[in-house]
Amino acid sequence: MACMKLGSKSDAFQRQGQAWFCATGLPSDVIVEVDEMSFHLHKFPLLSRSGVLERLIAEASDDGEEGCVIQLSDIPGGAKAFELVAKFCYGVKLELTASNVVHLRCAAEHLQMTDEYGEGNLITQTEIFLNQVVLRSWKDSIKALQACEDVLAHADNLHMVKRCIESLAVKACTDPNLFGWPMTDRGPMQSPGGSMLWNGISTGARPRNASLDWWYEDVLSLSLPLYKRLISVMESRGIKEEIIAGSVTHYAKRFLPGLNRRQSMSGEHSTRLVAVAIASAPSEEEQKHLLEEIDGLLPMQKGVASTKILFGLLRTAMILRASPACVSNLEERIGMQLDQATLEDLLLPTFSYSMETLYNVECVQRILEHFLVLDQATGGASPCSVDDGQLMGSPSLTPITMVAKLIDGYLSEVAPDVNLKLPKFQSLAGAIPDYARPLDDGLYRAIDIYLKAHPWLTDSEREQLCRLMDCQKLSLEACTHAAQNERLPLRVVVQVLFFEQLQLRTSIAGCFLVSDNLDGGSRPLRSGLMGGGPNEGGWATAVRENQVLKVGMDNMRMRVSELEKECTSMREEIEKLGQGKGVWRSVPRKFGLKIKSQMCSAQEGSVSDQKAAEKTKERRNGKHMRNLSVDG
């Protein structure tokens, strides 16, 4: 730390208990009392440097009392600052540093120690040191600003706080690699050119480059009011919002221990950091006030702060019962970048005794609403479209699809909670637009878990819940599971069977198309093989692929046959029920079984036609072989 030496005389001050004495050989003729300390001094050195002391000494002498006693109870910096002032008046050697210059400057102003009472007085000396030494150094400016906290009102009147903050803001906004400061301030082991020295010899090694967050740790020593003023000046100077947000969150981690509990920390250094944080942790009320101030300092912009940090702030705000405005702002910030969150982030426990659910579903609902509003405002487009009941195009991982997948996973986690009411579950699941889910497998899983955990739901409530998913958007595996799921309403099972058979029919038709293309392309391969051409390997490959396709088609035919049997059996059971009660006679038509029957008949016709075509082809091949034998 830089310093400036004043005075030339040896130190003649001696302390005895709560009193200071100046051993100059002359008896003391004035006593100056500051707080609980008394200074036994001489009048002339004091009144020749200070206008206030000159006036007070004159007033005390006019009273005619024995001994001149002066009370200085309001001097900035207290007894420690006046001790340095007294040494300066006597010309004793002392050092001005970044830590004491603020107190001395305020005390000199308070005592009117101007050049009128002596050339090169204390005001002039402290101003020179401030402007030429302290404000040119980052670390010294930090120390001086810290010292301003003890005499904040006096330092503000002298614009010392403003000057220190301006100096820090300028340095923080400038790339430190351009000038080699502040972390590379010139020291005894560094040459003027910036290279490191070993035993006074330049090694040519340069200090490592500094990142843009080099100043985060240094400003942690500032109190919240001074830190807020520093951040405000930095913003006015155009520093990037990402850098501001990084500093604010770093400051929050230092004084909000709750933010560090969810982070994995290991090693001796991490243990020491945790111990320091716990030892210096402020009270809950102070943490609450700090959190609300941090919320005001964070820029309201997407991506400037990590989603995990924002969730940590929100969780801490709920624990500390911060103001509703603070909680709402944090929810809005998270909603702006919900697509960057993880399932673990969303699992916010309920900290209120009035809510029965294990997780705060209502908070997640509000966060999702903020995201959807922003997505609509920015023109969020559908990642895929539906045409004639079929999904067209391949969905991309857009933010809305990522959020839909995240919410489906969250619903699966909260579904086992028996206290989660059906309207809350439906509201959160139904908030996602239809186009955001390319497949409804995740939603089906969440609904199935909810039905299993809530077996007391009525049939109407089950049907109402199942309307949230689109059976047409279930994968083949999900359809197979749903068709055998006893927890689903009968109407939903019939719909699932219908769409499952539709998917199988489409797949079989596609396989037939591929097979026909292979058969059409086999003729030139066969002719090439008979002619001894180079297509022998291609023909063998085509034959193997055709065999694989035929095996696949046989498996599909068996699956279609099983589904037809299940459909026929279900139809017979429903008809039996309809014979007992007239109200059930309309059930087959209502549940779409007529369509199912037509579907099965059409499928049977398709399979029969295919078998007939195969037999015709075999007869033709046999006739052709007989003709070849006769010709031979």
XYZ file of C-alpha atoms in Angstrom:
632
model
C 0.000 0.000 0.000
C 1.325 3.406 -1.000
C 2.117 5.958 1.693
C 3.342 9.534 2.105
C 5.646 10.634 4.941
C 5.113 13.958 6.719
C 7.235 15.683 9.363
C 10.850 15.171 10.273
C 11.049 15.146 14.077
C 11.292 11.998 16.122
C 8.199 10.814 17.919
C 8.019 12.458 21.353
C 4.514 11.274 22.253
C 4.060 8.799 25.051
C 0.871 7.124 26.181
C 0.059 6.450 29.819
C -3.272 4.740 30.252
C -5.922 6.958 28.710
C -3.613 9.983 28.350
C -1.028 11.133 25.812
C 1.938 13.288 26.812
C 4.374 15.234 24.624
C 7.863 15.042 26.138
C 9.403 18.295 24.881
C 10.834 19.456 28.195
C 8.134 22.083 28.636
C 5.114 21.634 30.879
C 1.792 21.144 29.148
C -0.501 24.194 29.089
C -3.572 22.755 27.333
C -5.511 19.512 27.643
C -7.586 18.337 24.697
C -10.193 15.692 25.546
C -11.398 13.465 22.701
C -13.851 10.719 23.629
C -12.233 8.935 26.604
C -8.691 10.004 25.727
C -6.926 13.164 26.982
C -3.962 14.832 25.244
C -1.591 16.943 27.341
C -0.187 19.385 24.751
C 1.018 22.952 24.210
C -1.013 25.845 22.868
C 1.342 27.298 20.266
C 1.788 24.246 17.974
C -2.002 23.775 17.936
C -3.237 27.318 17.332
C -0.587 27.871 14.659
C -2.175 25.121 12.522
C -5.895 25.101 13.337
C -8.448 27.873 13.262
C -10.911 25.947 15.468
C -8.268 25.162 18.104
C -7.175 28.807 18.062
C -10.715 29.915 18.819
C -11.326 27.276 21.506
C -8.020 28.029 23.241
C -8.839 31.724 23.238
C -12.292 31.107 24.722
C -10.890 28.793 27.415
C -8.201 31.342 28.344
C -10.754 34.163 28.706
C -12.686 32.171 31.296
C -9.792 32.582 33.730
C -9.899 29.001 34.886
C -6.723 27.254 35.905
C -5.527 24.975 33.125
C -6.880 25.173 29.615
C -9.188 22.212 28.875
C -10.813 21.782 25.447
C -13.555 19.303 24.551
C -13.512 17.821 21.015
C -16.273 15.245 21.095
C -17.402 15.491 17.472
C -14.093 15.329 15.598
C -14.256 12.853 12.649
C -12.169 9.752 13.297
C -12.148 10.227 17.056
C -9.048 9.991 19.262
C -7.045 8.036 16.683
C -7.444 10.753 14.065
C -6.631 13.543 16.555
C -3.466 11.734 17.597
C -2.192 12.020 14.006
C -3.350 15.653 13.846
C -1.384 16.472 16.987
C 1.746 14.800 15.616
C 1.378 16.798 12.403
C 1.143 20.045 14.406
C 4.358 19.183 16.218
C 6.138 18.174 12.995
C 6.550 14.566 14.138
C 7.102 11.913 11.484
C 3.889 10.204 10.357
C 2.682 8.296 7.324
C -0.377 9.036 5.241
C -1.977 5.846 3.934
C -5.133 4.983 2.045
C -6.661 3.775 5.305
C -6.081 6.963 7.386
C -6.105 9.722 4.794
C -9.911 9.940 4.752
C -10.139 10.406 8.512
C -7.295 12.939 8.478
C -8.865 14.866 5.616
C -12.204 15.063 7.433
C -10.542 15.975 10.745
C -8.442 18.680 9.048
C -11.571 20.174 7.486
C -13.368 20.060 10.825
C -10.449 21.853 12.570
C -9.977 24.392 9.714
C -6.374 23.410 9.049
C -6.015 25.501 5.880
C -2.936 27.177 4.401
C -4.074 30.393 6.050
C -2.700 28.981 9.293
C 0.491 27.626 7.816
C 1.821 26.793 4.397
C 1.436 23.130 3.416
C -1.165 22.558 6.068
C -2.928 19.233 6.614
C -5.795 19.880 4.177
C -3.346 20.527 1.355
C -1.189 17.513 2.192
C -4.129 15.089 2.366
C -5.622 16.390 -0.910
C -2.305 15.938 -2.709
C -2.015 12.373 -1.435
C -5.595 11.545 -2.375
C -5.428 12.869 -5.920
C -1.905 11.832 -6.858
C -1.598 8.486 -5.099
C -4.806 6.974 -3.727
C -7.229 7.626 -6.604
C -4.727 6.307 -9.145
C -4.637 2.879 -7.532
C -7.501 0.403 -7.496
C -6.612 -1.190 -4.174
C -5.928 2.151 -2.463
C -9.247 3.511 -3.741
C -10.999 0.483 -2.255
C -9.318 1.039 1.106
C -10.161 4.737 1.079
C -13.797 4.015 0.237
C -13.964 1.523 3.082
C -12.628 4.197 5.446
C -15.385 6.546 4.284
C -17.982 4.331 5.956
C -16.849 5.496 9.441
C -17.214 9.185 8.559
C -19.771 8.917 5.763
C -21.506 12.255 6.287
C -18.226 14.229 6.402
C -16.755 12.266 3.479
C -19.872 12.933 1.402
C -19.687 16.660 2.099
C -16.097 16.677 0.879
C -17.055 14.558 -2.205
C -14.532 11.938 -1.189
C -17.003 9.078 -1.595
C -17.930 10.250 -5.068
C -14.314 10.606 -6.123
C -13.398 7.119 -4.889
C -16.414 5.557 -6.614
C -15.691 7.375 -9.858
C -12.109 6.178 -9.743
C -13.219 2.571 -9.177
C -15.887 2.726 -11.884
C -13.429 4.006 -14.466
C -10.984 1.238 -13.691
C -13.671 -1.475 -13.680
C -14.928 -0.364 -17.098
C -11.435 -0.500 -18.598
C -9.677 -3.667 -19.691
C -6.938 -4.195 -17.066
C -4.756 -6.012 -19.589
C -4.197 -2.728 -21.432
C -2.480 -0.991 -18.540
C -1.347 -3.754 -16.200
C -3.584 -2.607 -13.323
C -5.088 -3.026 -10.887
C -4.087 -6.553 -9.966
C -0.683 -6.095 -11.538
C 0.257 -2.916 -9.674
C 3.977 -2.378 -9.807
C 5.710 -3.910 -6.825
C 9.234 -4.773 -5.731
C 9.214 -7.901 -7.908
C 8.005 -6.247 -11.118
C 9.865 -4.127 -13.602
C 8.492 -0.844 -15.021
C 7.725 -2.695 -18.261
C 5.567 -5.180 -16.437
C 7.826 -8.277 -16.603
C 8.523 -10.207 -13.448
C 11.868 -9.872 -11.687
C 13.994 -12.569 -10.073
C 16.721 -11.136 -7.848
C 16.392 -7.883 -9.747
C 16.834 -9.560 -13.164
C 14.027 -9.438 -15.716
C 12.793 -12.930 -16.620
C 10.653 -11.765 -19.517
C 7.607 -13.463 -17.977
C 4.430 -11.406 -18.148
C 1.614 -11.463 -15.572
C -1.319 -13.589 -16.697
C -4.203 -11.825 -18.370
C -7.093 -10.762 -16.164
C -10.710 -11.675 -16.869
C -13.557 -9.168 -16.778
C -14.586 -10.321 -13.291
C -11.258 -9.493 -11.686
C -12.828 -6.869 -9.397
C -15.684 -9.015 -7.992
C -13.805 -10.161 -4.910
C -12.424 -6.741 -3.999
C -15.801 -4.990 -3.757
C -17.100 -7.573 -1.280
C -15.467 -5.505 1.461
C -17.847 -2.605 0.798
C -21.043 -2.092 2.744
C -24.328 -2.464 0.869
C -25.020 1.319 0.544
C -21.579 2.012 -0.916
C -21.756 -1.083 -3.113
C -25.115 0.072 -4.515
C -23.672 3.474 -5.345
C -20.688 1.868 -7.051
C -22.914 -0.390 -9.190
C -25.116 2.577 -10.112
C -22.130 4.589 -11.357
C -20.815 1.571 -13.287
C -24.165 1.188 -15.044
C -24.198 4.869 -15.956
C -20.768 4.418 -17.542
C -22.089 1.668 -19.804
C -20.515 -1.429 -18.314
C -22.107 -4.627 -19.675
C -25.158 -5.903 -17.830
C -23.717 -9.423 -17.729
C -20.730 -8.116 -15.759
C -22.995 -6.156 -13.407
C -25.175 -9.211 -12.810
C -22.112 -11.343 -12.158
C -20.869 -8.950 -9.491
C -24.309 -8.685 -7.866
C -24.745 -12.444 -7.642
C -21.184 -12.799 -6.323
C -22.004 -10.230 -3.639
C -25.222 -12.101 -2.806
C -23.364 -15.395 -2.382
C -21.021 -13.759 0.107
C -23.738 -12.498 2.460
C -26.592 -14.979 1.823
C -25.389 -18.353 3.148
C -28.479 -20.101 1.768
C -27.214 -19.710 -1.799
C -24.152 -21.871 -1.088
C -25.942 -24.776 0.575
C -27.013 -26.426 -2.683
C -23.624 -26.109 -4.309
C -21.195 -28.988 -3.996
C -18.013 -27.784 -2.368
C -14.961 -29.824 -1.463
C -11.421 -29.254 -0.392
C -9.748 -27.178 2.277
C -10.334 -23.896 0.442
C -14.063 -24.545 0.085
C -14.369 -25.546 3.735
C -12.673 -22.330 4.762
C -15.065 -20.298 2.613
C -18.087 -21.966 4.203
C -16.701 -21.371 7.701
C -16.089 -17.705 6.957
C -19.577 -17.304 5.483
C -21.234 -18.868 8.527
C -19.146 -16.852 10.978
C -19.940 -13.536 9.301
C -23.523 -14.290 8.268
C -25.897 -11.383 8.945
C -29.186 -11.787 10.762
C -32.328 -12.963 8.980
C -33.734 -9.447 8.855
C -30.497 -8.144 7.374
C -30.467 -10.974 4.850
C -34.048 -10.175 3.880
C -33.176 -6.507 3.328
C -30.064 -7.486 1.380
C -32.034 -9.872 -0.831
C -34.586 -7.198 -1.696
C -31.800 -4.773 -2.553
C -30.049 -7.424 -4.676
C -33.280 -7.902 -6.605
C -33.320 -4.191 -7.383
C -29.702 -4.243 -8.573
C -30.082 -7.196 -10.959
C -30.780 -6.107 -14.549
C -34.200 -7.232 -15.821
C -32.841 -8.972 -18.896
C -32.786 -12.562 -20.072
C -29.564 -14.484 -19.628
C -27.587 -11.962 -17.560
C -27.770 -14.216 -14.496
C -27.696 -18.003 -14.411
C -30.998 -19.787 -13.887
C -29.609 -21.763 -10.954
C -28.637 -18.568 -9.134
C -32.089 -17.075 -9.749
C -33.766 -20.190 -8.349
C -31.461 -19.982 -5.333
C -32.483 -16.361 -4.761
C -36.155 -17.282 -5.123
C -35.835 -20.157 -2.667
C -34.047 -17.882 -0.184
C -36.715 -15.195 -0.649
C -39.415 -17.717 0.254
C -37.522 -18.866 3.339
C -36.894 -15.304 4.546
C -40.453 -14.235 3.584
C -39.282 -11.383 1.415
C -41.724 -8.849 0.025
C -44.256 -10.062 -2.594
C -42.744 -7.647 -5.116
C -39.304 -9.221 -4.676
C -40.677 -12.765 -5.102
C -42.693 -11.713 -8.155
C -39.660 -10.104 -9.791
C -37.566 -13.225 -9.281
C -40.340 -15.395 -10.734
C -40.502 -13.136 -13.777
C -36.722 -13.288 -14.245
C -36.833 -17.089 -14.115
C -39.790 -17.185 -16.494
C -37.796 -15.281 -19.087
C -35.275 -18.146 -19.289
C -37.273 -21.150 -18.100
C -35.969 -23.207 -21.021
C -32.536 -23.146 -19.332
C -33.823 -24.643 -16.066
C -33.547 -28.239 -14.887
C -36.057 -30.447 -13.129
C -34.116 -30.121 -9.876
C -34.469 -26.350 -10.071
C -38.247 -26.554 -10.340
C -38.671 -28.706 -7.244
C -39.254 -25.776 -4.897
C -40.474 -26.978 -1.494
C -43.500 -25.386 0.122
C -42.287 -23.190 2.980
C -45.751 -21.975 4.002
C -47.840 -23.852 6.544
C -51.040 -22.854 4.748
C -50.186 -24.974 1.678
C -50.619 -28.725 1.945
C -48.646 -29.839 -1.090
C -45.024 -30.904 -0.779
C -43.861 -28.743 -3.684
C -44.865 -25.200 -4.561
C -46.889 -25.950 -7.693
C -48.477 -22.501 -7.763
C -45.065 -20.841 -8.004
C -44.121 -23.032 -10.968
C -47.466 -22.159 -12.554
C -46.697 -18.435 -12.295
C -43.189 -18.926 -13.696
C -44.631 -20.861 -16.634
C -47.158 -18.111 -17.312
C -44.364 -15.533 -17.481
C -42.533 -17.721 -19.991
C -45.613 -18.246 -22.166
C -46.393 -14.521 -22.241
C -42.833 -13.761 -23.367
C -42.917 -16.603 -25.896
C -46.086 -15.239 -27.463
C -44.726 -11.694 -27.438
C -41.590 -12.797 -29.292
C -43.634 -14.659 -31.896
C -43.031 -18.212 -30.734
C -43.913 -20.492 -33.643
C -45.139 -24.052 -33.649
C -42.260 -26.512 -33.980
C -44.459 -28.980 -35.839
C -47.872 -29.088 -37.485
C -50.696 -31.601 -37.609
C -52.245 -32.477 -40.979
C -55.185 -34.912 -41.301
C -54.395 -36.493 -37.965
C -50.719 -37.061 -38.726
C -47.703 -35.246 -37.327
C -45.896 -33.473 -40.144
C -42.251 -32.485 -39.980
C -39.692 -33.172 -37.287
C -39.938 -31.036 -34.151
C -36.854 -29.078 -33.234
C -35.613 -28.343 -29.738
C -37.155 -24.904 -29.514
C -37.504 -23.222 -26.102
C -41.215 -24.036 -25.929
C -40.646 -27.743 -26.606
C -37.885 -27.833 -23.992
C -40.202 -26.196 -21.457
C -43.000 -28.639 -22.340
C -40.681 -31.581 -21.676
C -39.529 -29.944 -18.428
C -43.099 -29.393 -17.199
C -44.080 -32.969 -18.079
C -41.168 -34.213 -15.989
C -42.202 -31.888 -13.152
C -45.774 -33.208 -13.308
C -44.465 -36.751 -12.970
C -42.514 -35.732 -9.856
C -45.414 -33.986 -8.105
C -48.135 -36.426 -9.218
C -47.577 -38.909 -6.319
C -48.505 -36.179 -3.801
C -51.926 -37.241 -2.500
C -52.652 -33.661 -1.449
C -52.240 -32.299 -4.969
C -55.720 -31.351 -6.100
C -56.945 -32.241 -9.564
C -57.581 -28.614 -10.675
C -53.966 -27.651 -9.921
C -52.628 -30.627 -11.851
C -54.935 -29.925 -14.782
C -54.142 -26.210 -14.810
C -50.394 -26.763 -14.980
C -50.614 -29.570 -17.551
C -53.094 -27.702 -19.721
C -51.087 -24.481 -19.761
C -48.657 -25.942 -22.315
C -49.905 -25.324 -25.896
C -50.708 -28.386 -28.016
C -48.020 -27.593 -30.574
C -45.325 -27.577 -27.882
C -45.584 -31.354 -27.389
C -44.482 -33.365 -30.442
C -45.333 -36.481 -28.416
C -47.599 -36.839 -25.388
C -45.676 -39.732 -23.827
C -44.389 -37.578 -20.952
C -47.859 -36.219 -20.236
C -49.333 -39.736 -20.365
C -46.763 -40.911 -17.824
C -47.631 -38.041 -15.463
C -51.369 -38.741 -15.813
C -50.852 -42.440 -15.149
C -48.840 -41.686 -11.991
C -51.510 -39.253 -10.805
C -54.283 -41.814 -11.383
C -52.327 -44.434 -9.471
C -51.758 -42.069 -6.509
C -55.414 -40.893 -6.512
C -57.530 -44.055 -6.868
C -60.603 -42.325 -5.421
C -61.184 -40.178 -8.529
C -64.581 -40.638 -10.165
C -65.013 -41.838 -13.750
C -65.897 -38.345 -14.916
C -62.791 -36.924 -13.271
C -60.638 -39.600 -14.899
C -62.071 -38.841 -18.312
C -61.647 -35.116 -17.706
C -58.001 -35.670 -16.778
C -57.309 -37.890 -19.784
C -58.650 -35.227 -22.153
C -55.399 -33.361 -21.529
C -53.495 -35.796 -23.752
C -53.923 -36.517 -27.435
C -54.019 -40.281 -28.098
C -52.971 -39.600 -31.665
C -49.637 -38.188 -30.375
C -48.666 -41.283 -28.360
C -45.795 -43.435 -29.540
C -46.337 -47.114 -30.331
C -44.773 -48.126 -27.001
C -47.049 -45.740 -25.086
C -50.093 -47.016 -26.994
C -49.199 -50.602 -26.107
C -48.933 -49.664 -22.424
C -52.117 -47.608 -22.449
C -54.133 -50.358 -24.158
C -53.458 -52.607 -21.158
C -53.777 -49.883 -18.507
C -56.725 -50.663 -16.218
C -56.585 -47.192 -14.660
C -57.628 -45.473 -17.883
C -61.318 -45.013 -18.755
C -62.750 -47.417 -21.342
C -63.333 -44.637 -23.841
C -59.644 -43.695 -23.752
C -58.557 -47.333 -24.166
C -60.738 -47.682 -27.287
C -59.255 -44.507 -28.755
C -55.764 -45.720 -28.017
C -56.468 -49.058 -29.727
C -57.831 -47.302 -32.769
C -54.846 -45.030 -33.207
C -52.425 -47.857 -32.449
C -53.949 -49.940 -35.244
C -53.856 -46.900 -37.513
C -50.157 -46.504 -36.857
C -49.535 -50.186 -37.562
C -51.500 -50.005 -40.788
C -49.475 -47.012 -41.912
C -46.237 -48.803 -41.032
C -47.258 -51.935 -42.942
C -48.218 -49.902 -45.991
C -44.832 -48.237 -45.897
C -43.068 -51.610 -45.665
C -45.066 -52.918 -48.658
C -44.049 -49.859 -50.635
C -40.393 -50.481 -49.855
C -40.758 -54.166 -50.755
C -42.322 -53.361 -54.131
C -39.514 -50.962 -54.908
C -36.979 -53.659 -54.097
C -38.805 -56.220 -56.289
C -38.928 -53.753 -59.198
C -35.233 -53.025 -58.874
C -34.255 -56.716 -58.647
C -34.752 -57.439 -62.349
C -31.687 -55.562 -63.614
C -29.725 -56.998 -60.713
C -30.840 -60.505 -61.618
C -29.998 -60.015 -65.273
C -26.604 -58.658 -64.340
C -25.978 -61.674 -62.143
C -26.902 -64.133 -64.896
C -24.628 -62.252 -67.270
C -21.729 -62.450 -64.828
C -21.694 -58.645 -64.345
C -20.395 -56.755 -61.319
C -23.850 -56.594 -59.641
C -23.548 -59.888 -57.818
C -22.854 -58.241 -54.443
C -25.733 -55.761 -54.896
C -28.167 -58.563 -55.667
C -27.144 -60.513 -52.550
C -27.550 -57.405 -50.399
C -31.005 -56.705 -51.835
C -32.080 -60.296 -51.164
C -30.973 -60.077 -47.524
C -32.763 -56.753 -47.026
C -35.906 -58.182 -48.619
C -35.803 -61.122 -46.224
C -35.461 -58.799 -43.240
C -38.436 -56.752 -44.439
C -40.546 -59.868 -44.876
C -39.774 -60.980 -41.316
C -40.778 -57.538 -40.078
C -44.021 -57.659 -42.049
C -44.833 -61.102 -40.647
C -44.405 -59.753 -37.130
C -46.665 -56.818 -37.938
C -49.313 -59.152 -39.371
C -49.259 -61.175 -36.162
C -49.638 -58.002 -34.104
C -52.560 -56.825 -36.272
C -54.213 -60.219 -35.851
C -53.870 -59.998 -32.071
C -55.343 -56.507 -32.049
C -58.257 -57.675 -34.205
C -58.981 -60.461 -31.754
C -58.867 -58.029 -28.821
C -61.169 -55.630 -30.657
C -63.643 -58.429 -31.480
C -63.598 -59.687 -27.896
C -64.175 -56.175 -26.507
C -67.040 -55.624 -28.956
C -68.715 -58.896 -27.896
C -68.425 -57.970 -24.217
C -69.939 -54.542 -24.839
C -72.791 -56.124 -26.845
C -73.456 -58.538 -23.975
C -73.684 -55.593 -21.613
C -75.997 -53.862 -24.092
C -78.410 -56.842 -24.049
C -78.972 -56.362 -20.328
C -79.489 -52.566 -20.364
C -80.909 -50.539 -23.160
C -78.744 -47.593 -22.384
C -75.654 -49.559 -23.477
C -76.961 -50.266 -26.973
C -75.522 -47.015 -28.246
C -72.101 -47.630 -26.661
C -70.437 -49.268 -29.710
C -71.360 -46.368 -31.946
C -70.512 -43.806 -29.239
C -67.048 -45.247 -28.590
C -66.229 -45.468 -32.250
C -66.411 -49.275 -32.441
C -68.157 -49.083 -35.763
C -65.133 -47.328 -37.142
C -62.986 -49.954 -35.441
C -64.929 -52.741 -37.134
C -64.565 -51.136 -40.494
C -60.892 -50.647 -39.754
C -60.459 -54.336 -38.948
C -62.431 -55.429 -42.029
C -60.379 -53.193 -44.250
C -57.223 -54.591 -42.692
C -58.426 -58.163 -43.232
C -59.174 -57.370 -46.877
C -55.758 -55.848 -47.286
C -54.031 -58.922 -45.862
C -56.190 -61.283 -47.977
C -55.404 -59.342 -51.132
C -51.736 -59.548 -50.337
C -51.894 -63.324 -49.879
C -53.770 -63.754 -53.182
C -51.148 -61.674 -54.974
C -48.391 -63.854 -53.544
C -50.110 -67.083 -54.686
C -50.620 -65.668 -58.221
C -46.969 -64.753 -58.377
C -45.926 -68.270 -57.292
C -48.126 -69.892 -59.996
C -46.592 -67.646 -62.666
C -43.061 -68.507 -61.543
C -43.879 -72.229 -61.610
C -45.318 -72.040 -65.130
C -42.255 -70.153 -66.298
C -39.927 -72.805 -64.890
C -41.903 -75.615 -66.642
C -41.587 -73.765 -69.956
C -37.853 -73.493 -69.424
C -37.660 -77.250 -68.787
C -39.580 -78.054 -71.967
C -37.368 -75.781 -74.031
C -34.321 -77.506 -72.606
